[in-house]
Amino acid sequence: MSKLKGGLALSVLSIALIALSYSFWWYQIEVPTSSSALHPVYKIQFSWVSYTTTDKDGQTSITSYDKADTTNVKTTFTTSLTLLTIGGGFAIGHLVMQIIGLAFKKMPSHMLWKVVAGLMGIAATVLVAVSVLLFLQLPQAFQKDEWCKQILLGYFDADGLYNCAEFVGSKNLEDILGRAWQFNYFPGAGWGLGVGAVLFCMLSVFMTLLAKRR
């Protein structure tokens, strides 16, 4: 029973991480303060339906993906959100099965319970994992929409020294006046919480399948 209790605790943690991931940015492009004195944009943070731009004076503006005509970026976020939500539903179902397993220790259908609990946990793990892995395609979505070149950094060279080709990294650029610019781009806390949820889901399934209820 201790394994099942451990699995239940891990399920609670995974569901909490999934819930928290909705509240944080999933991606960010940032211009450090040394460059932001020259650049009108300090950082851009991306959430599910819009992105928030913050200038060097701290003023913010929110733009929906529909308004920005970023179809591929919107699709990436929508698909990840859908898979994350469905995966969270299965994680809750997995938690319910664990509670049932603890509450009714002498149920005759032990194998059926383990199969159902295991399948729900595996489904949750796979769906949340696909959600965070699919999000790695965000740079390709940026490129297809030509977002970086046309909206953010279109005034750099025609080849686009910074064209959102990487998921995480940093670029040092010079504009046509020879001024130095630095751009950092990386996943936000929301994506990191999703990765953590995958790990906790997987461990929870493992503990549940090893549990003995008799």
C-alpha positions as semicolon CSV with decimal commas, in nm:
position;residue;x (nm);y (nm);z (nm)
1;M;0,000;0,000;0,000
2;S;0,293;0,235;0,057
3;K;0,368;0,230;-0,317
4;L;0,009;0,322;-0,396
5;K;0,020;0,607;-0,147
6;G;0,343;0,727;-0,305
7;G;0,183;0,706;-0,647
8;L;-0,115;0,907;-0,524
9;A;0,114;1,179;-0,388
10;L;0,294;1,194;-0,723
11;S;-0,041;1,220;-0,904
12;V;-0,138;1,517;-0,689
13;L;0,194;1,682;-0,770
14;S;0,157;1,618;-1,143
15;I;-0,196;1,764;-1,149
16;A;-0,077;2,066;-0,951
17;L;0,204;2,126;-1,201
18;I;-0,036;2,097;-1,494
19;A;-0,272;2,346;-1,331
20;L;0,012;2,588;-1,254
21;S;0,147;2,565;-1,609
22;Y;-0,166;2,743;-1,737
23;S;-0,075;3,050;-1,533
24;F;0,280;3,103;-1,660
25;W;0,435;3,205;-1,991
26;W;0,539;2,919;-2,215
27;Y;0,795;3,113;-2,419
28;Q;0,986;3,439;-2,401
29;I;1,211;3,655;-2,617
30;E;1,412;3,907;-2,418
31;V;1,640;4,201;-2,492
32;P;1,873;4,257;-2,193
33;T;1,885;4,606;-2,042
34;S;2,219;4,684;-2,209
35;S;2,046;4,654;-2,547
36;S;1,696;4,763;-2,452
37;A;1,810;5,125;-2,419
38;L;1,833;5,119;-2,798
39;H;1,554;4,876;-2,873
40;P;1,187;4,967;-2,816
41;V;1,107;4,614;-2,697
42;Y;1,244;4,474;-2,372
43;K;1,070;4,136;-2,372
44;I;0,791;3,942;-2,539
45;Q;0,610;3,670;-2,345
46;F;0,390;3,413;-2,514
47;S;0,080;3,253;-2,364
48;W;-0,203;3,045;-2,505
49;V;-0,399;3,298;-2,710
50;S;-0,179;3,607;-2,717
51;Y;0,164;3,751;-2,653
52;T;0,254;4,040;-2,424
53;T;0,514;4,297;-2,529
54;T;0,692;4,500;-2,262
55;D;0,895;4,805;-2,365
56;K;1,199;4,952;-2,193
57;D;0,977;5,181;-1,984
58;G;0,772;4,891;-1,851
59;Q;0,464;4,961;-2,062
60;T;0,287;4,647;-2,182
61;S;0,060;4,564;-2,473
62;I;-0,123;4,240;-2,548
63;T;-0,171;4,114;-2,903
64;S;-0,380;3,812;-2,997
65;Y;-0,239;3,563;-3,247
66;D;-0,539;3,625;-3,471
67;K;-0,467;3,997;-3,484
68;A;-0,097;3,935;-3,553
69;D;-0,184;3,690;-3,832
70;T;0,034;3,417;-3,681
71;T;-0,164;3,111;-3,784
72;N;0,110;2,855;-3,726
73;V;0,208;2,995;-3,387
74;K;-0,157;2,992;-3,282
75;T;-0,194;2,631;-3,399
76;T;0,111;2,522;-3,199
77;F;-0,023;2,680;-2,881
78;T;-0,377;2,554;-2,936
79;T;-0,265;2,197;-2,999
80;S;-0,035;2,194;-2,696
81;L;-0,310;2,341;-2,479
82;T;-0,563;2,082;-2,598
83;L;-0,331;1,788;-2,534
84;L;-0,230;1,928;-2,195
85;T;-0,594;1,969;-2,092
86;I;-0,695;1,619;-2,202
87;G;-0,386;1,478;-2,033
88;G;-0,480;1,661;-1,714
89;G;-0,823;1,499;-1,731
90;F;-0,670;1,154;-1,752
91;A;-0,435;1,244;-1,465
92;I;-0,740;1,325;-1,252
93;G;-0,897;0,994;-1,353
94;H;-0,576;0,817;-1,255
95;L;-0,587;0,991;-0,917
96;V;-0,949;0,883;-0,864
97;M;-0,854;0,521;-0,935
98;Q;-0,572;0,545;-0,682
99;I;-0,813;0,679;-0,419
100;I;-1,051;0,392;-0,493
101;G;-0,764;0,148;-0,456
102;L;-0,683;0,287;-0,112
103;A;-1,044;0,312;0,003
104;F;-1,154;-0,038;-0,106
105;K;-0,862;-0,261;-0,028
106;K;-1,048;-0,591;-0,067
107;M;-1,225;-0,540;-0,397
108;P;-1,227;-0,868;-0,594
109;S;-1,142;-0,703;-0,927
110;H;-0,786;-0,611;-0,836
111;M;-0,649;-0,682;-1,184
112;L;-0,923;-0,478;-1,355
113;W;-0,857;-0,189;-1,119
114;K;-0,484;-0,201;-1,195
115;V;-0,546;-0,212;-1,571
116;V;-0,783;0,085;-1,567
117;A;-0,560;0,287;-1,332
118;G;-0,254;0,203;-1,538
119;L;-0,415;0,295;-1,870
120;M;-0,537;0,629;-1,735
121;G;-0,194;0,708;-1,597
122;I;-0,021;0,609;-1,919
123;A;-0,265;0,816;-2,124
124;A;-0,200;1,117;-1,901
125;T;0,176;1,073;-1,930
126;V;0,172;1,034;-2,308
127;L;-0,064;1,326;-2,373
128;V;0,122;1,572;-2,150
129;A;0,454;1,453;-2,294
130;V;0,330;1,506;-2,649
131;S;0,207;1,851;-2,547
132;V;0,548;1,969;-2,426
133;L;0,736;1,793;-2,709
134;L;0,508;1,939;-2,974
135;F;0,582;2,281;-2,833
136;L;0,943;2,235;-2,943
137;Q;0,815;2,307;-3,295
138;L;0,745;2,669;-3,201
139;P;1,057;2,800;-3,385
140;Q;0,932;2,636;-3,705
141;A;0,593;2,799;-3,652
142;F;0,764;3,138;-3,609
143;Q;0,952;3,085;-3,933
144;K;0,643;2,980;-4,130
145;D;0,462;3,293;-4,012
146;E;0,779;3,502;-4,066
147;W;0,700;3,653;-3,728
148;C;1,051;3,744;-3,617
149;K;1,157;3,898;-3,946
150;Q;0,843;4,092;-4,026
151;I;0,709;4,195;-3,685
152;L;0,994;4,200;-3,435
153;L;1,325;4,222;-3,613
154;G;1,239;4,301;-3,972
155;Y;1,478;4,594;-3,990
156;F;1,784;4,369;-3,963
157;D;1,948;4,219;-4,270
158;A;1,736;4,057;-4,537
159;D;1,857;3,708;-4,450
160;G;1,739;3,748;-4,091
161;L;2,037;3,682;-3,865
162;Y;1,782;3,616;-3,597
163;N;1,492;3,421;-3,743
164;C;1,366;3,214;-3,448
165;A;1,542;2,903;-3,576
166;E;1,626;2,773;-3,227
167;F;1,412;2,687;-2,927
168;V;1,659;2,821;-2,672
169;G;1,968;3,035;-2,713
170;S;2,109;3,384;-2,758
171;K;2,205;3,603;-3,053
172;N;2,441;3,901;-3,068
173;L;2,362;4,125;-3,369
174;E;2,463;4,456;-3,517
175;D;2,216;4,678;-3,696
176;I;2,294;4,888;-4,002
177;L;2,434;5,162;-3,777
178;G;2,679;4,922;-3,613
179;R;2,501;4,920;-3,278
180;A;2,522;4,599;-3,075
181;W;2,207;4,408;-2,985
182;Q;2,154;4,093;-2,785
183;F;1,847;3,870;-2,797
184;N;1,777;3,582;-2,562
185;Y;1,502;3,331;-2,634
186;F;1,395;3,045;-2,412
187;P;1,093;2,847;-2,286
188;G;0,900;2,992;-1,995
189;A;0,811;2,848;-1,657
190;G;0,482;2,709;-1,793
191;W;0,664;2,475;-2,031
192;G;0,906;2,371;-1,755
193;L;0,615;2,286;-1,526
194;G;0,471;2,072;-1,805
195;V;0,798;1,878;-1,827
196;G;0,788;1,825;-1,451
197;A;0,429;1,702;-1,476
198;V;0,537;1,438;-1,728
199;L;0,802;1,304;-1,492
200;F;0,564;1,290;-1,194
201;C;0,292;1,124;-1,406
202;M;0,535;0,859;-1,523
203;L;0,660;0,786;-1,172
204;S;0,302;0,772;-1,043
205;V;0,208;0,510;-1,303
206;F;0,515;0,307;-1,214
207;M;0,433;0,315;-0,841
208;T;0,068;0,227;-0,905
209;L;0,149;-0,074;-1,121
210;L;0,388;-0,203;-0,855
211;A;0,132;-0,156;-0,576
212;K;-0,030;-0,455;-0,407
213;R;-0,371;-0,393;-0,261
214;R;-0,399;-0,721;-0,071
